[in-house]
Amino acid sequence: MFDPVIAPSGTLLGLLQRGRGDGTLHALTAPRAEALAALNHCVLRDPRHDWQVENRSLYYARLFLDLNGELDEIEAHLFDTEDVFDADESRTGLALAVLGHLASYGRRDALLLLRRYAASGANWAWALDELALRDDDAGLRALAVPVLARFATDPEGEAELAAAVRDAFEPRPWRLWADDPRESVATRVRAAQEAGCFDRWQRQLRPTGPRPGWSVQAVLDWAQQGTERGAALHVPAARCLLAVAGPEDRPEILRAAAGGADGARCAALRYLADRNDPAALDLIEGAVVTGSATVAEAAVDAFERMRSVAAVDRARGWAHRPDPLGAAAGRVLACLGGTRDKDLVLGALREAVRGEGPDAPTLWTLVDGTGRLGIACAAPVLRHVYRETASSHLRGRAARALAATDPSFPAGFAVECLWDCEESTREIAARHAETGDARVVERLRRLAADPAEEAEVQTAVRSRIGPDGAGV
């Protein structure tokens, strides 16, 4: 997927790209044309770094409803000639998901647009999944012929159809079409369903990788073979070692962890760390110093998985190291440390923001640890992360940490979090936002009545308002 360009956090576009609640609040007070232009920019140029873990579609759909936005630009984007040449689902996926939510809110124009795109667009499978959740049986049956026409009737086309049926995220349309009164439709779909099932069965009969009875050396060789062909197999190899290795095999595994080939060394380090072997920590430190980049990364990952008292003690000594192992030590203390480790965790948090910025991957764990340990003096750093990060998930973690460390959170960021794009962040806000603000009470009532809202959020809302809708 493309790397999105994120506008400054103080702009309307930057707020909407980040999915912040303030984005919605600012858009509703901005000139409508300006707000719609920024909204369409976000929908047509997905701003998420990872669409699989970050939510935006419901957030943008709700703003479309509030602004009574037209769908002309989405339509032009979906049916642009570029759709013929760029079938990457990242180009159209967010727009289709927004249309799906709009259809669930009763926007007929969104439903019709999804039907048109499912019939003729490149990312038709995504559109069909959206319709599977929102359209009626008649609407889905009408799509059977144009969808099946995408697949040739030769063996290659039928194999592609079987794969499409097998991998469909929402099976409802295919089940409807299997019972279609038109014999030409039902026969093809049933055959594809049977072929897909047969495909799975064949794959199960042809497993690859370790077999019962493999020796420790065979598992290590398999891990090394994976590294040589560019496939990281050290994690499954370590699990295999847990199954096949006995006490008598420890010297062989220690030798591999100390200086074996990269794949075998990574697998051995992971195995020893998972078993909390007494030699694991020294071997991990040695691997970071002497190993290749691949081995050093695997060693750091193995260390972060350790949960022993010895690992926490070693983390206290490593926390000042200016290398990946020192950064990992800070994260271990954030997860497992105690009150005595507050300064080390705070130092790691500040150093990460200063050195890598508000989107550093290491911040996810450090922010959680700051909240877990209740480090009140970290609130200014957490507020900075909250405002500036482009990751809505990291912002949600910062909000959770602020709820535990910042007395101003209920009357401050918690209010805007009620409009946030992430349901977990809205849930935090529903539990903490100060109800003295009239906007809060009205927003809680709206979330309680919205059928698209997540159950966890509505449960949190009900804990704040009475059965008659009055605030408590």
CSV table of C-alpha atoms in Angstrom, one decimal:
chain,number,residue,atom,x,y,z
A,1,MET,CA,0.0,0.0,0.0
A,2,PHE,CA,1.1,3.6,-0.7
A,3,ASP,CA,2.6,5.7,2.1
A,4,PRO,CA,0.1,8.4,2.9
A,5,VAL,CA,1.1,12.0,3.3
A,6,ILE,CA,-0.4,13.3,6.6
A,7,ALA,CA,-1.2,17.0,7.0
A,8,PRO,CA,-0.2,18.9,10.2
A,9,SER,CA,-2.3,18.1,13.2
A,10,GLY,CA,-3.6,21.6,13.6
A,11,THR,CA,-5.4,21.6,10.2
A,12,LEU,CA,-8.8,20.3,9.4
A,13,LEU,CA,-7.4,17.9,6.9
A,14,GLY,CA,-4.8,16.6,9.4
A,15,LEU,CA,-7.4,16.1,12.1
A,16,LEU,CA,-9.7,14.1,9.7
A,17,GLN,CA,-6.8,12.1,8.4
A,18,ARG,CA,-5.9,11.1,11.9
A,19,GLY,CA,-9.6,10.2,12.7
A,20,ARG,CA,-9.6,12.5,15.8
A,21,GLY,CA,-12.8,13.6,17.4
A,22,ASP,CA,-11.8,17.2,16.9
A,23,GLY,CA,-11.8,16.6,13.2
A,24,THR,CA,-15.6,16.0,13.2
A,25,LEU,CA,-16.2,18.9,15.6
A,26,HIS,CA,-14.1,21.3,13.5
A,27,ALA,CA,-15.7,20.1,10.2
A,28,LEU,CA,-19.2,20.7,11.6
A,29,THR,CA,-18.3,24.4,12.2
A,30,ALA,CA,-16.2,25.0,9.1
A,31,PRO,CA,-17.7,26.1,5.8
A,32,ARG,CA,-19.5,23.1,4.3
A,33,ALA,CA,-17.6,23.1,1.0
A,34,GLU,CA,-14.2,23.2,2.9
A,35,ALA,CA,-15.3,20.3,5.2
A,36,LEU,CA,-16.5,18.2,2.3
A,37,ALA,CA,-13.3,18.8,0.3
A,38,ALA,CA,-11.2,17.6,3.3
A,39,LEU,CA,-13.5,14.6,3.9
A,40,ASN,CA,-13.4,13.5,0.3
A,41,HIS,CA,-9.7,13.8,0.3
A,42,CYS,CA,-9.5,11.4,3.2
A,43,VAL,CA,-11.9,8.9,1.7
A,44,LEU,CA,-10.3,8.8,-1.7
A,45,ARG,CA,-6.7,8.8,-0.5
A,46,ASP,CA,-6.8,6.4,2.5
A,47,PRO,CA,-4.6,8.1,5.2
A,48,ARG,CA,-4.1,4.9,7.3
A,49,HIS,CA,-0.6,3.4,7.5
A,50,ASP,CA,-2.3,0.0,8.2
A,51,TRP,CA,-5.9,-0.3,7.1
A,52,GLN,CA,-6.1,-3.8,8.8
A,53,VAL,CA,-5.9,-2.4,12.3
A,54,GLU,CA,-7.1,1.2,12.0
A,55,ASN,CA,-10.7,2.3,11.6
A,56,ARG,CA,-11.9,5.2,9.6
A,57,SER,CA,-14.9,4.1,7.5
A,58,LEU,CA,-17.7,4.6,10.2
A,59,TYR,CA,-16.0,7.9,11.3
A,60,TYR,CA,-16.1,9.2,7.7
A,61,ALA,CA,-19.6,7.9,7.0
A,62,ARG,CA,-21.0,9.6,10.1
A,63,LEU,CA,-19.5,12.9,9.0
A,64,PHE,CA,-20.9,12.4,5.5
A,65,LEU,CA,-24.3,12.1,7.1
A,66,ASP,CA,-23.9,15.1,9.4
A,67,LEU,CA,-22.8,17.2,6.4
A,68,ASN,CA,-25.4,15.7,4.1
A,69,GLY,CA,-22.5,15.1,1.7
A,70,GLU,CA,-23.0,14.1,-2.0
A,71,LEU,CA,-21.3,11.0,-3.4
A,72,ASP,CA,-20.2,12.5,-6.7
A,73,GLU,CA,-16.5,12.4,-6.0
A,74,ILE,CA,-16.6,8.9,-4.6
A,75,GLU,CA,-18.5,7.8,-7.7
A,76,ALA,CA,-15.9,9.4,-10.0
A,77,HIS,CA,-13.1,7.8,-8.1
A,78,LEU,CA,-14.6,4.3,-8.2
A,79,PHE,CA,-15.3,4.4,-11.9
A,80,ASP,CA,-12.2,6.3,-13.0
A,81,THR,CA,-10.2,4.6,-15.8
A,82,GLU,CA,-7.5,4.0,-13.3
A,83,ASP,CA,-9.7,1.3,-11.8
A,84,VAL,CA,-9.0,-0.8,-14.9
A,85,PHE,CA,-5.2,-0.6,-14.4
A,86,ASP,CA,-4.9,-0.5,-10.6
A,87,ALA,CA,-6.7,-3.4,-9.0
A,88,ASP,CA,-5.1,-2.9,-5.6
A,89,GLU,CA,-7.9,-2.9,-3.0
A,90,SER,CA,-6.2,-0.1,-1.1
A,91,ARG,CA,-7.2,2.3,-3.9
A,92,THR,CA,-10.9,1.8,-3.4
A,93,GLY,CA,-11.4,-0.2,-0.1
A,94,LEU,CA,-12.0,2.7,2.2
A,95,ALA,CA,-14.5,4.4,-0.2
A,96,LEU,CA,-16.4,1.1,-0.5
A,97,ALA,CA,-16.4,0.6,3.3
A,98,VAL,CA,-17.8,4.2,3.8
A,99,LEU,CA,-20.5,3.4,1.2
A,100,GLY,CA,-21.4,0.3,3.1
A,101,HIS,CA,-21.9,2.2,6.4
A,102,LEU,CA,-23.9,4.9,4.5
A,103,ALA,CA,-26.1,2.1,3.0
A,104,SER,CA,-26.7,0.8,6.5
A,105,TYR,CA,-27.8,4.3,7.6
A,106,GLY,CA,-30.4,4.2,4.8
A,107,ARG,CA,-28.6,6.1,2.1
A,108,ARG,CA,-30.1,4.6,-1.1
A,109,ASP,CA,-27.6,6.3,-3.3
A,110,ALA,CA,-24.7,4.5,-1.5
A,111,LEU,CA,-26.4,1.2,-1.9
A,112,LEU,CA,-27.0,1.7,-5.7
A,113,LEU,CA,-23.3,2.8,-6.1
A,114,LEU,CA,-22.1,-0.4,-4.3
A,115,ARG,CA,-24.3,-2.5,-6.6
A,116,ARG,CA,-22.9,-0.8,-9.7
A,117,TYR,CA,-19.3,-1.2,-8.6
A,118,ALA,CA,-19.8,-4.9,-7.6
A,119,ALA,CA,-21.1,-5.5,-11.1
A,120,SER,CA,-18.3,-3.8,-13.0
A,121,GLY,CA,-15.4,-2.6,-10.7
A,122,ALA,CA,-12.0,-4.1,-10.2
A,123,ASN,CA,-12.4,-4.4,-6.4
A,124,TRP,CA,-15.8,-6.1,-6.8
A,125,ALA,CA,-15.2,-8.7,-4.1
A,126,TRP,CA,-15.0,-5.9,-1.4
A,127,ALA,CA,-18.1,-4.3,-2.7
A,128,LEU,CA,-19.9,-7.6,-2.7
A,129,ASP,CA,-18.9,-8.2,1.0
A,130,GLU,CA,-20.3,-4.8,1.9
A,131,LEU,CA,-23.6,-5.7,0.1
A,132,ALA,CA,-23.7,-9.1,1.8
A,133,LEU,CA,-24.2,-7.3,5.1
A,134,ARG,CA,-26.6,-4.7,3.9
A,135,ASP,CA,-28.5,-5.6,0.7
A,136,ASP,CA,-31.6,-7.7,0.4
A,137,ASP,CA,-31.8,-11.1,-1.3
A,138,ALA,CA,-33.3,-9.6,-4.5
A,139,GLY,CA,-30.4,-7.1,-4.8
A,140,LEU,CA,-27.8,-9.8,-4.4
A,141,ARG,CA,-29.5,-12.2,-6.8
A,142,ALA,CA,-29.4,-9.5,-9.5
A,143,LEU,CA,-25.6,-9.5,-9.2
A,144,ALA,CA,-25.1,-13.2,-9.9
A,145,VAL,CA,-24.9,-12.9,-13.7
A,146,PRO,CA,-22.4,-10.0,-13.9
A,147,VAL,CA,-20.2,-11.5,-11.2
A,148,LEU,CA,-20.1,-14.9,-12.7
A,149,ALA,CA,-19.4,-13.3,-16.1
A,150,ARG,CA,-16.0,-12.2,-14.8
A,151,PHE,CA,-14.9,-15.8,-14.8
A,152,ALA,CA,-14.3,-17.7,-18.1
A,153,THR,CA,-15.9,-21.1,-18.5
A,154,ASP,CA,-12.6,-22.8,-19.3
A,155,PRO,CA,-10.8,-24.8,-16.6
A,156,GLU,CA,-8.6,-21.8,-15.6
A,157,GLY,CA,-11.7,-19.6,-15.2
A,158,GLU,CA,-13.5,-22.2,-13.2
A,159,ALA,CA,-10.5,-22.6,-10.9
A,160,GLU,CA,-10.4,-18.8,-10.4
A,161,LEU,CA,-14.1,-18.9,-9.6
A,162,ALA,CA,-13.6,-21.7,-7.1
A,163,ALA,CA,-10.8,-19.7,-5.4
A,164,ALA,CA,-13.1,-16.6,-5.2
A,165,VAL,CA,-15.9,-18.6,-3.6
A,166,ARG,CA,-13.5,-20.3,-1.2
A,167,ASP,CA,-11.8,-17.1,-0.1
A,168,ALA,CA,-15.0,-14.9,0.1
A,169,PHE,CA,-15.1,-13.0,3.4
A,170,GLU,CA,-18.9,-13.0,3.4
A,171,PRO,CA,-20.4,-16.2,2.0
A,172,ARG,CA,-24.0,-15.1,1.9
A,173,PRO,CA,-24.2,-14.1,-1.8
A,174,TRP,CA,-22.6,-17.3,-2.9
A,175,ARG,CA,-25.0,-19.3,-0.8
A,176,LEU,CA,-27.9,-17.4,-2.4
A,177,TRP,CA,-26.6,-18.0,-5.8
A,178,ALA,CA,-26.1,-21.8,-5.2
A,179,ASP,CA,-29.9,-22.0,-4.7
A,180,ASP,CA,-30.7,-19.6,-7.6
A,181,PRO,CA,-33.7,-20.8,-9.7
A,182,ARG,CA,-31.6,-20.2,-12.8
A,183,GLU,CA,-29.8,-23.4,-13.5
A,184,SER,CA,-26.9,-21.8,-15.2
A,185,VAL,CA,-26.1,-19.8,-12.1
A,186,ALA,CA,-26.7,-22.4,-9.5
A,187,THR,CA,-24.8,-25.2,-11.2
A,188,ARG,CA,-21.7,-23.1,-11.6
A,189,VAL,CA,-21.7,-21.8,-8.1
A,190,ARG,CA,-22.3,-25.3,-6.6
A,191,ALA,CA,-19.4,-26.7,-8.6
A,192,ALA,CA,-17.2,-23.9,-7.4
A,193,GLN,CA,-18.2,-24.5,-3.8
A,194,GLU,CA,-17.3,-28.2,-4.2
A,195,ALA,CA,-14.0,-27.5,-5.9
A,196,GLY,CA,-13.1,-25.1,-3.1
A,197,CYS,CA,-13.8,-27.7,-0.4
A,198,PHE,CA,-11.8,-30.3,-2.4
A,199,ASP,CA,-9.0,-27.8,-2.6
A,200,ARG,CA,-8.8,-27.4,1.2
A,201,TRP,CA,-8.9,-31.2,1.6
A,202,GLN,CA,-6.0,-31.6,-0.8
A,203,ARG,CA,-3.9,-29.0,1.0
A,204,GLN,CA,-4.5,-30.8,4.3
A,205,LEU,CA,-3.2,-34.0,2.8
A,206,ARG,CA,0.0,-32.3,1.6
A,207,PRO,CA,1.4,-30.6,4.6
A,208,THR,CA,4.9,-29.2,4.4
A,209,GLY,CA,7.4,-28.7,7.1
A,210,PRO,CA,8.4,-30.7,10.2
A,211,ARG,CA,7.0,-34.2,10.7
A,212,PRO,CA,6.6,-36.3,13.9
A,213,GLY,CA,10.0,-37.9,14.6
A,214,TRP,CA,12.1,-35.1,13.3
A,215,SER,CA,15.4,-34.6,15.2
A,216,VAL,CA,16.5,-31.3,16.7
A,217,GLN,CA,19.1,-31.0,13.9
A,218,ALA,CA,16.4,-31.6,11.3
A,219,VAL,CA,14.3,-28.8,12.8
A,220,LEU,CA,17.3,-26.4,12.9
A,221,ASP,CA,18.2,-27.3,9.3
A,222,TRP,CA,14.6,-26.6,8.2
A,223,ALA,CA,14.8,-23.1,9.9
A,224,GLN,CA,18.1,-22.4,8.1
A,225,GLN,CA,16.6,-23.5,4.7
A,226,GLY,CA,13.8,-21.0,5.2
A,227,THR,CA,16.3,-18.2,5.9
A,228,GLU,CA,18.3,-19.1,2.7
A,229,ARG,CA,15.2,-18.8,0.6
A,230,GLY,CA,13.9,-15.6,2.3
A,231,ALA,CA,11.3,-17.2,4.5
A,232,ALA,CA,11.6,-16.6,8.3
A,233,LEU,CA,10.8,-20.0,9.8
A,234,HIS,CA,12.6,-19.6,13.2
A,235,VAL,CA,9.3,-19.0,15.1
A,236,PRO,CA,7.6,-22.2,14.0
A,237,ALA,CA,10.9,-24.0,14.2
A,238,ALA,CA,11.2,-22.9,17.9
A,239,ARG,CA,7.7,-24.3,18.5
A,240,CYS,CA,8.8,-27.6,16.9
A,241,LEU,CA,11.8,-27.7,19.2
A,242,LEU,CA,9.5,-27.4,22.2
A,243,ALA,CA,7.9,-30.6,21.0
A,244,VAL,CA,10.9,-32.7,20.0
A,245,ALA,CA,13.8,-31.5,22.2
A,246,GLY,CA,14.7,-33.3,25.4
A,247,PRO,CA,17.2,-32.5,28.2
A,248,GLU,CA,19.9,-34.4,26.3
A,249,ASP,CA,19.5,-32.0,23.3
A,250,ARG,CA,20.3,-28.8,25.3
A,251,PRO,CA,24.0,-28.7,24.4
A,252,GLU,CA,23.3,-28.9,20.7
A,253,ILE,CA,20.7,-26.1,21.0
A,254,LEU,CA,23.1,-23.9,23.1
A,255,ARG,CA,25.8,-24.3,20.4
A,256,ALA,CA,23.3,-23.2,17.7
A,257,ALA,CA,22.3,-20.2,19.7
A,258,ALA,CA,25.9,-19.2,20.4
A,259,GLY,CA,27.1,-19.4,16.8
A,260,GLY,CA,25.0,-21.4,14.4
A,261,ALA,CA,23.9,-20.3,11.0
A,262,ASP,CA,21.4,-17.5,11.1
A,263,GLY,CA,18.1,-19.4,10.7
A,264,ALA,CA,19.2,-22.1,13.2
A,265,ARG,CA,20.6,-19.5,15.6
A,266,CYS,CA,17.3,-17.5,15.6
A,267,ALA,CA,15.3,-20.7,16.2
A,268,ALA,CA,17.5,-21.8,19.1
A,269,LEU,CA,17.4,-18.3,20.8
A,270,ARG,CA,13.6,-18.2,20.5
A,271,TYR,CA,13.4,-21.7,22.0
A,272,LEU,CA,15.7,-21.0,24.9
A,273,ALA,CA,13.9,-17.7,25.7
A,274,ASP,CA,10.5,-19.4,25.6
A,275,ARG,CA,11.8,-22.0,28.1
A,276,ASN,CA,13.4,-19.3,30.3
A,277,ASP,CA,16.6,-21.2,30.0
A,278,PRO,CA,19.3,-19.9,32.4
A,279,ALA,CA,21.7,-19.3,29.5
A,280,ALA,CA,19.1,-17.5,27.3
A,281,LEU,CA,19.8,-13.9,28.5
A,282,ASP,CA,23.6,-14.1,28.0
A,283,LEU,CA,23.1,-15.7,24.6
A,284,ILE,CA,20.6,-13.0,23.6
A,285,GLU,CA,23.1,-10.2,24.6
A,286,GLY,CA,25.8,-12.0,22.6
A,287,ALA,CA,23.6,-12.3,19.6
A,288,VAL,CA,22.8,-8.6,19.6
A,289,VAL,CA,26.6,-7.8,19.7
A,290,THR,CA,28.0,-10.4,17.3
A,291,GLY,CA,25.1,-11.6,15.2
A,292,SER,CA,23.8,-10.4,11.9
A,293,ALA,CA,20.9,-7.9,11.7
A,294,THR,CA,18.5,-10.9,11.3
A,295,VAL,CA,19.9,-12.6,14.4
A,296,ALA,CA,20.0,-9.4,16.4
A,297,GLU,CA,16.3,-8.7,15.6
A,298,ALA,CA,15.3,-12.2,16.5
A,299,ALA,CA,17.2,-12.0,19.8
A,300,VAL,CA,15.5,-8.8,20.8
A,301,ASP,CA,12.1,-10.3,19.9
A,302,ALA,CA,12.9,-13.4,22.0
A,303,PHE,CA,13.9,-11.3,24.9
A,304,GLU,CA,10.7,-9.3,24.9
A,305,ARG,CA,8.7,-12.5,25.1
A,306,MET,CA,10.4,-13.5,28.4
A,307,ARG,CA,8.4,-13.0,31.6
A,308,SER,CA,10.8,-14.2,34.2
A,309,VAL,CA,12.1,-12.3,37.2
A,310,ALA,CA,15.6,-12.7,35.8
A,311,ALA,CA,14.5,-11.0,32.5
A,312,VAL,CA,13.1,-8.0,34.4
A,313,ASP,CA,16.3,-7.7,36.4
A,314,ARG,CA,18.4,-7.8,33.3
A,315,ALA,CA,16.1,-5.3,31.6
A,316,ARG,CA,16.9,-2.8,34.4
A,317,GLY,CA,20.6,-3.2,33.6
A,318,TRP,CA,20.1,-2.9,29.8
A,319,ALA,CA,17.6,0.0,29.8
A,320,HIS,CA,20.4,2.6,29.3
A,321,ARG,CA,21.9,0.8,26.3
A,322,PRO,CA,21.8,3.0,23.2
A,323,ASP,CA,20.8,0.0,20.9
A,324,PRO,CA,17.7,-2.1,20.1
A,325,LEU,CA,18.3,-4.2,23.2
A,326,GLY,CA,18.1,-1.1,25.4
A,327,ALA,CA,14.9,-0.1,23.7
A,328,ALA,CA,13.5,-3.6,24.2
A,329,ALA,CA,14.5,-3.4,27.9
A,330,GLY,CA,12.4,-0.3,28.3
A,331,ARG,CA,9.4,-2.1,26.8
A,332,VAL,CA,9.9,-5.1,29.1
A,333,LEU,CA,9.9,-2.8,32.1
A,334,ALA,CA,6.8,-1.0,30.7
A,335,CYS,CA,5.0,-4.4,30.6
A,336,LEU,CA,6.4,-6.1,33.7
A,337,GLY,CA,8.2,-3.5,35.8
A,338,GLY,CA,7.1,-2.1,39.1
A,339,THR,CA,7.0,1.3,40.8
A,340,ARG,CA,10.8,1.4,41.1
A,341,ASP,CA,11.0,1.3,37.3
A,342,LYS,CA,8.9,4.4,36.6
A,343,ASP,CA,11.9,6.6,35.8
A,344,LEU,CA,13.3,4.1,33.4
A,345,VAL,CA,10.0,3.8,31.6
A,346,LEU,CA,9.5,7.5,31.5
A,347,GLY,CA,13.1,8.0,30.1
A,348,ALA,CA,12.5,5.4,27.4
A,349,LEU,CA,9.2,7.1,26.5
A,350,ARG,CA,10.9,10.5,26.2
A,351,GLU,CA,13.8,9.1,24.3
A,352,ALA,CA,11.6,7.4,21.8
A,353,VAL,CA,9.5,10.5,21.1
A,354,ARG,CA,12.6,12.6,20.9
A,355,GLY,CA,14.5,10.2,18.7
A,356,GLU,CA,11.9,8.6,16.5
A,357,GLY,CA,8.9,10.9,16.7
A,358,PRO,CA,5.2,10.4,17.7
A,359,ASP,CA,4.7,7.4,15.4
A,360,ALA,CA,7.6,5.2,16.6
A,361,PRO,CA,6.5,1.5,16.9
A,362,THR,CA,8.1,1.3,20.3
A,363,LEU,CA,5.6,3.8,21.7
A,364,TRP,CA,2.7,1.4,21.7
A,365,THR,CA,4.2,-0.6,24.6
A,366,LEU,CA,5.8,2.3,26.4
A,367,VAL,CA,2.5,4.3,26.4
A,368,ASP,CA,0.6,1.3,27.8
A,369,GLY,CA,3.3,0.9,30.5
A,370,THR,CA,3.1,4.6,31.4
A,371,GLY,CA,-0.6,4.2,32.0
A,372,ARG,CA,-0.2,0.9,33.9
A,373,LEU,CA,2.4,2.4,36.2
A,374,GLY,CA,0.5,5.7,36.6
A,375,ILE,CA,3.4,7.9,35.8
A,376,ALA,CA,1.7,11.3,36.3
A,377,CYS,CA,4.6,13.4,35.1
A,378,ALA,CA,4.4,11.7,31.7
A,379,ALA,CA,1.2,13.4,30.9
A,380,PRO,CA,2.8,16.2,28.7
A,381,VAL,CA,4.5,13.6,26.6
A,382,LEU,CA,1.4,11.5,26.3
A,383,ARG,CA,-0.6,14.6,25.2
A,384,HIS,CA,2.0,15.3,22.5
A,385,VAL,CA,1.7,11.7,21.3
A,386,TYR,CA,-2.1,12.0,21.3
A,387,ARG,CA,-2.1,15.1,19.2
A,388,GLU,CA,0.6,14.3,16.7
A,389,THR,CA,0.5,10.6,16.0
A,390,ALA,CA,-1.0,9.5,12.7
A,391,SER,CA,-2.0,6.1,14.2
A,392,SER,CA,-5.5,6.1,15.6
A,393,HIS,CA,-4.6,3.0,17.6
A,394,LEU,CA,-1.6,4.6,19.2
A,395,ARG,CA,-3.8,7.7,20.0
A,396,GLY,CA,-6.3,5.4,21.7
A,397,ARG,CA,-3.5,3.9,23.8
A,398,ALA,CA,-2.4,7.4,24.7
A,399,ALA,CA,-6.0,8.3,25.7
A,400,ARG,CA,-6.2,5.3,27.9
A,401,ALA,CA,-2.8,6.2,29.6
A,402,LEU,CA,-4.0,9.8,30.0
A,403,ALA,CA,-7.2,8.6,31.7
A,404,ALA,CA,-4.9,7.0,34.3
A,405,THR,CA,-2.4,9.8,34.7
A,406,ASP,CA,-3.9,13.2,33.8
A,407,PRO,CA,-6.6,14.8,36.0
A,408,SER,CA,-7.6,17.1,33.1
A,409,PHE,CA,-8.5,14.2,30.8
A,410,PRO,CA,-12.2,14.0,31.6
A,411,ALA,CA,-12.8,17.6,30.8
A,412,GLY,CA,-10.3,17.8,28.0
A,413,PHE,CA,-9.3,15.1,25.5
A,414,ALA,CA,-12.0,12.7,26.7
A,415,VAL,CA,-14.7,15.0,25.3
A,416,GLU,CA,-13.4,14.9,21.7
A,417,CYS,CA,-12.7,11.2,22.1
A,418,LEU,CA,-16.5,10.6,22.0
A,419,TRP,CA,-16.2,11.4,18.2
A,420,ASP,CA,-13.0,9.4,17.7
A,421,CYS,CA,-12.7,6.9,14.8
A,422,GLU,CA,-11.7,4.0,17.1
A,423,GLU,CA,-14.4,2.3,19.1
A,424,SER,CA,-12.0,1.5,21.9
A,425,THR,CA,-11.2,5.2,22.2
A,426,ARG,CA,-14.9,6.1,22.2
A,427,GLU,CA,-15.4,3.5,25.0
A,428,ILE,CA,-12.7,5.2,27.1
A,429,ALA,CA,-14.4,8.5,26.5
A,430,ALA,CA,-17.8,7.2,27.4
A,431,ARG,CA,-16.5,6.1,30.8
A,432,HIS,CA,-14.5,9.3,31.6
A,433,ALA,CA,-15.9,12.3,29.8
A,434,GLU,CA,-17.2,15.0,32.1
A,435,THR,CA,-21.0,15.2,31.7
A,436,GLY,CA,-21.1,18.8,32.7
A,437,ASP,CA,-20.4,19.6,29.1
A,438,ALA,CA,-23.8,19.7,27.2
A,439,ARG,CA,-22.1,18.2,24.1
A,440,VAL,CA,-21.1,15.1,26.1
A,441,VAL,CA,-24.6,14.3,27.2
A,442,GLU,CA,-26.0,14.8,23.7
A,443,ARG,CA,-23.3,12.6,22.2
A,444,LEU,CA,-23.8,9.9,24.7
A,445,ARG,CA,-27.4,9.7,23.9
A,446,ARG,CA,-26.7,9.6,20.1
A,447,LEU,CA,-24.2,6.8,20.6
A,448,ALA,CA,-26.7,4.9,22.7
A,449,ALA,CA,-29.2,5.1,19.9
A,450,ASP,CA,-26.9,4.4,17.0
A,451,PRO,CA,-27.3,0.8,15.7
A,452,ALA,CA,-23.9,1.0,14.0
A,453,GLU,CA,-22.1,1.6,17.3
A,454,GLU,CA,-20.1,-1.2,18.9
A,455,ALA,CA,-21.7,-3.0,21.9
A,456,GLU,CA,-18.7,-2.2,24.2
A,457,VAL,CA,-19.2,1.5,23.6
A,458,GLN,CA,-22.9,1.3,24.2
A,459,THR,CA,-22.3,-0.6,27.4
A,460,ALA,CA,-20.0,2.1,28.6
A,461,VAL,CA,-22.6,4.7,27.6
A,462,ARG,CA,-25.3,3.0,29.6
A,463,SER,CA,-23.1,3.2,32.7
A,464,ARG,CA,-23.2,7.0,32.4
A,465,ILE,CA,-26.8,7.6,31.5
A,466,GLY,CA,-30.0,6.3,33.2
A,467,PRO,CA,-32.7,4.2,31.5
A,468,ASP,CA,-34.6,7.4,30.7
A,469,GLY,CA,-31.6,8.9,28.9
A,470,ALA,CA,-30.8,11.3,31.7
A,471,GLY,CA,-27.2,11.9,32.6
A,472,VAL,CA,-26.0,10.6,36.0
